[in-house]
Amino acid sequence: MKRILAAAMIVAATFGIAEAKEWTKVRIGTEGAYPPFNYFDSDNQLQGFDVDIAKALCDEMKVECEFVAQDWEGIIPALIANKYDAIIASMSITPERQEKVDFTEKYYSTPPALIAPSDSELSATDPGTLEGKTIGAQASTTHATFLEDVYKNSTIKLYGTQDEANLDLASGRLDAVAADSVVLSEWLKTDDGACCKMVGPMENDPQYFGDGAGIAVRKGEDDLREMFNKAIAAIRENGTYEKIEAKYFDFSVY
């Protein structure tokens, strides 16, 4: 019997079966280039809806919260490489990403949209209307994948950040830009965005845009994922979520 127990302990150690980790500090990865959800202010401090939600969740979980800024294209590889413990960066929950990481329940959901120069004749967002047009999007996003798969007769130009795509539109090098509707609406209110207009929402296909934005954690870290799920439910119940939402939006993003 002792030999059997010893062998079982060796197997458990080999295959990583262990007690759940006691989390006292959680490192949060975010982009810092996707206003109003995450961005750097004039003092080089991370701000935004994602950041405030992350802080509220850490408070609810009674853990120390540390933020790590990471370029979007490397954000999942850096999580897997243990650069941080979770991604809170407006990441849509999609089947492709679920092959690499685990997700919490959603913490917000907004549809995709298209913007164009103010003098553009575009009035619809379907692939036929955009045929022959050059459309910009941020690389490695659900919007980029959607455009490349569905808008086959358009030229798709990808950028490292959303701001780069928006500024190329303002400079007249693009016919349109696709992104999250809230992100685009906020940019249109800026001086740079005065050049352009909202064309309208795009098809919110769950195959591409998933079930909303969730928090990504490494595969198998179910304890941390469930801690976040309970905290999301708690801040929605106790009014904290609503206060943060009202700080950035005059409508519900859930």
mmCIF file of C-alpha atoms in Angstrom, residues 25-137:
data_model
loop_
_atom_site.group_PDB
_atom_site.id
_atom_site.type_symbol
_atom_site.label_atom_id
_atom_site.label_comp_id
_atom_site.label_asym_id
_atom_site.label_seq_id
_atom_site.Cartn_x
_atom_site.Cartn_y
_atom_site.Cartn_z
ATOM 1 C CA LYS A 25 -0.594 38.950 -6.336
ATOM 2 C CA VAL A 26 -1.912 38.860 -9.903
ATOM 3 C CA ARG A 27 0.030 40.319 -12.812
ATOM 4 C CA ILE A 28 -2.283 41.790 -15.434
ATOM 5 C CA GLY A 29 -1.239 42.101 -19.064
ATOM 6 C CA THR A 30 -2.865 44.851 -21.140
ATOM 7 C CA GLU A 31 -2.020 46.744 -24.307
ATOM 8 C CA GLY A 32 -2.197 50.423 -23.372
ATOM 9 C CA ALA A 33 -3.079 51.509 -26.926
ATOM 10 C CA TYR A 34 -6.828 50.934 -27.204
ATOM 11 C CA PRO A 35 -8.729 53.916 -25.750
ATOM 12 C CA PRO A 36 -11.108 54.184 -23.992
ATOM 13 C CA PHE A 37 -10.527 50.619 -22.803
ATOM 14 C CA ASN A 38 -6.787 50.767 -22.128
ATOM 15 C CA TYR A 39 -4.295 53.569 -22.796
ATOM 16 C CA PHE A 40 -1.488 55.634 -21.292
ATOM 17 C CA ASP A 41 -2.337 59.121 -20.001
ATOM 18 C CA SER A 42 -0.087 62.213 -20.148
ATOM 19 C CA ASP A 43 1.724 60.992 -17.011
ATOM 20 C CA ASN A 44 2.434 57.625 -18.685
ATOM 21 C CA GLN A 45 -0.015 55.849 -16.375
ATOM 22 C CA LEU A 46 -2.325 53.113 -17.596
ATOM 23 C CA GLN A 47 -5.954 54.177 -17.657
ATOM 24 C CA GLY A 48 -9.227 53.014 -19.167
ATOM 25 C CA PHE A 49 -12.244 50.783 -18.673
ATOM 26 C CA ASP A 50 -10.175 47.569 -18.755
ATOM 27 C CA VAL A 51 -7.760 48.974 -16.178
ATOM 28 C CA ASP A 52 -10.484 50.149 -13.799
ATOM 29 C CA ILE A 53 -12.297 46.822 -14.109
ATOM 30 C CA ALA A 54 -9.056 44.959 -13.399
ATOM 31 C CA LYS A 55 -8.421 47.047 -10.273
ATOM 32 C CA ALA A 56 -11.985 46.447 -9.057
ATOM 33 C CA LEU A 57 -11.634 42.712 -9.618
ATOM 34 C CA CYS A 58 -8.318 42.594 -7.754
ATOM 35 C CA ASP A 59 -9.896 44.500 -4.854
ATOM 36 C CA GLU A 60 -12.790 42.044 -4.816
ATOM 37 C CA MET A 61 -10.385 39.085 -4.861
ATOM 38 C CA LYS A 62 -8.218 40.766 -2.194
ATOM 39 C CA VAL A 63 -5.040 40.404 -4.210
ATOM 40 C CA GLU A 64 -2.318 42.852 -5.219
ATOM 41 C CA CYS A 65 -2.713 43.983 -8.816
ATOM 42 C CA GLU A 66 0.360 44.659 -11.011
ATOM 43 C CA PHE A 67 0.015 45.831 -14.621
ATOM 44 C CA VAL A 68 2.314 44.895 -17.481
ATOM 45 C CA ALA A 69 2.037 46.668 -20.862
ATOM 46 C CA GLN A 70 2.438 44.410 -23.878
ATOM 47 C CA ASP A 71 2.101 44.906 -27.648
ATOM 48 C CA TRP A 72 -1.090 43.280 -28.892
ATOM 49 C CA GLU A 73 0.462 40.799 -31.316
ATOM 50 C CA GLY A 74 2.569 39.249 -28.553
ATOM 51 C CA ILE A 75 0.009 39.425 -25.782
ATOM 52 C CA ILE A 76 -1.029 35.735 -25.737
ATOM 53 C CA PRO A 77 2.528 34.352 -26.187
ATOM 54 C CA ALA A 78 3.681 36.535 -23.282
ATOM 55 C CA LEU A 79 0.903 35.136 -21.069
ATOM 56 C CA ILE A 80 1.899 31.577 -21.945
ATOM 57 C CA ALA A 81 5.546 32.491 -21.232
ATOM 58 C CA ASN A 82 4.539 33.617 -17.709
ATOM 59 C CA LYS A 83 5.243 37.315 -18.234
ATOM 60 C CA TYR A 84 1.942 37.927 -16.435
ATOM 61 C CA ASP A 85 -0.960 35.870 -15.084
ATOM 62 C CA ALA A 86 -3.998 37.216 -16.926
ATOM 63 C CA ILE A 87 -4.915 39.371 -19.909
ATOM 64 C CA ILE A 88 -7.472 42.130 -19.382
ATOM 65 C CA ALA A 89 -7.310 43.970 -22.683
ATOM 66 C CA SER A 90 -10.685 43.824 -24.459
ATOM 67 C CA MET A 91 -9.877 40.355 -25.819
ATOM 68 C CA SER A 92 -12.838 38.689 -27.540
ATOM 69 C CA ILE A 93 -13.576 35.121 -26.518
ATOM 70 C CA THR A 94 -13.145 33.148 -29.750
ATOM 71 C CA PRO A 95 -12.701 29.416 -30.493
ATOM 72 C CA GLU A 96 -9.272 30.058 -32.042
ATOM 73 C CA ARG A 97 -7.987 31.785 -28.899
ATOM 74 C CA GLN A 98 -9.584 29.151 -26.663
ATOM 75 C CA GLU A 99 -7.215 26.629 -28.199
ATOM 76 C CA LYS A 100 -4.330 28.515 -26.577
ATOM 77 C CA VAL A 101 -5.761 30.029 -23.378
ATOM 78 C CA ASP A 102 -8.743 29.727 -21.053
ATOM 79 C CA PHE A 103 -11.282 32.519 -20.621
ATOM 80 C CA THR A 104 -13.550 33.797 -17.891
ATOM 81 C CA GLU A 105 -17.140 34.744 -18.558
ATOM 82 C CA LYS A 106 -17.468 37.985 -20.537
ATOM 83 C CA TYR A 107 -17.073 41.316 -18.754
ATOM 84 C CA TYR A 108 -18.360 43.407 -21.664
ATOM 85 C CA SER A 109 -19.611 43.054 -25.225
ATOM 86 C CA THR A 110 -19.839 45.651 -27.997
ATOM 87 C CA PRO A 111 -20.349 45.163 -31.760
ATOM 88 C CA PRO A 112 -17.917 45.916 -34.613
ATOM 89 C CA ALA A 113 -18.385 48.996 -36.784
ATOM 90 C CA LEU A 114 -16.943 50.839 -39.769
ATOM 91 C CA ILE A 115 -15.854 54.457 -40.119
ATOM 92 C CA ALA A 116 -14.905 56.423 -43.250
ATOM 93 C CA PRO A 117 -13.906 59.973 -44.275
ATOM 94 C CA SER A 118 -16.705 62.508 -43.841
ATOM 95 C CA ASP A 119 -16.987 63.063 -47.596
ATOM 96 C CA SER A 120 -17.164 59.338 -48.354
ATOM 97 C CA GLU A 121 -20.182 58.058 -50.246
ATOM 98 C CA LEU A 122 -20.162 54.846 -48.175
ATOM 99 C CA SER A 123 -23.486 54.311 -46.436
ATOM 100 C CA ALA A 124 -23.398 50.545 -45.812
ATOM 101 C CA THR A 125 -20.874 48.079 -44.417
ATOM 102 C CA ASP A 126 -21.577 44.866 -46.353
ATOM 103 C CA PRO A 127 -18.807 43.234 -48.446
ATOM 104 C CA GLY A 128 -20.455 44.193 -51.744
ATOM 105 C CA THR A 129 -20.480 47.881 -50.870
ATOM 106 C CA LEU A 130 -16.815 47.736 -49.826
ATOM 107 C CA GLU A 131 -15.675 45.934 -52.993
ATOM 108 C CA GLY A 132 -12.481 47.524 -54.334
ATOM 109 C CA LYS A 133 -12.024 49.641 -51.187
ATOM 110 C CA THR A 134 -9.013 49.618 -48.872
ATOM 111 C CA ILE A 135 -10.006 48.884 -45.279
ATOM 112 C CA GLY A 136 -7.708 49.247 -42.268
ATOM 113 C CA ALA A 137 -7.736 47.275 -39.022
#
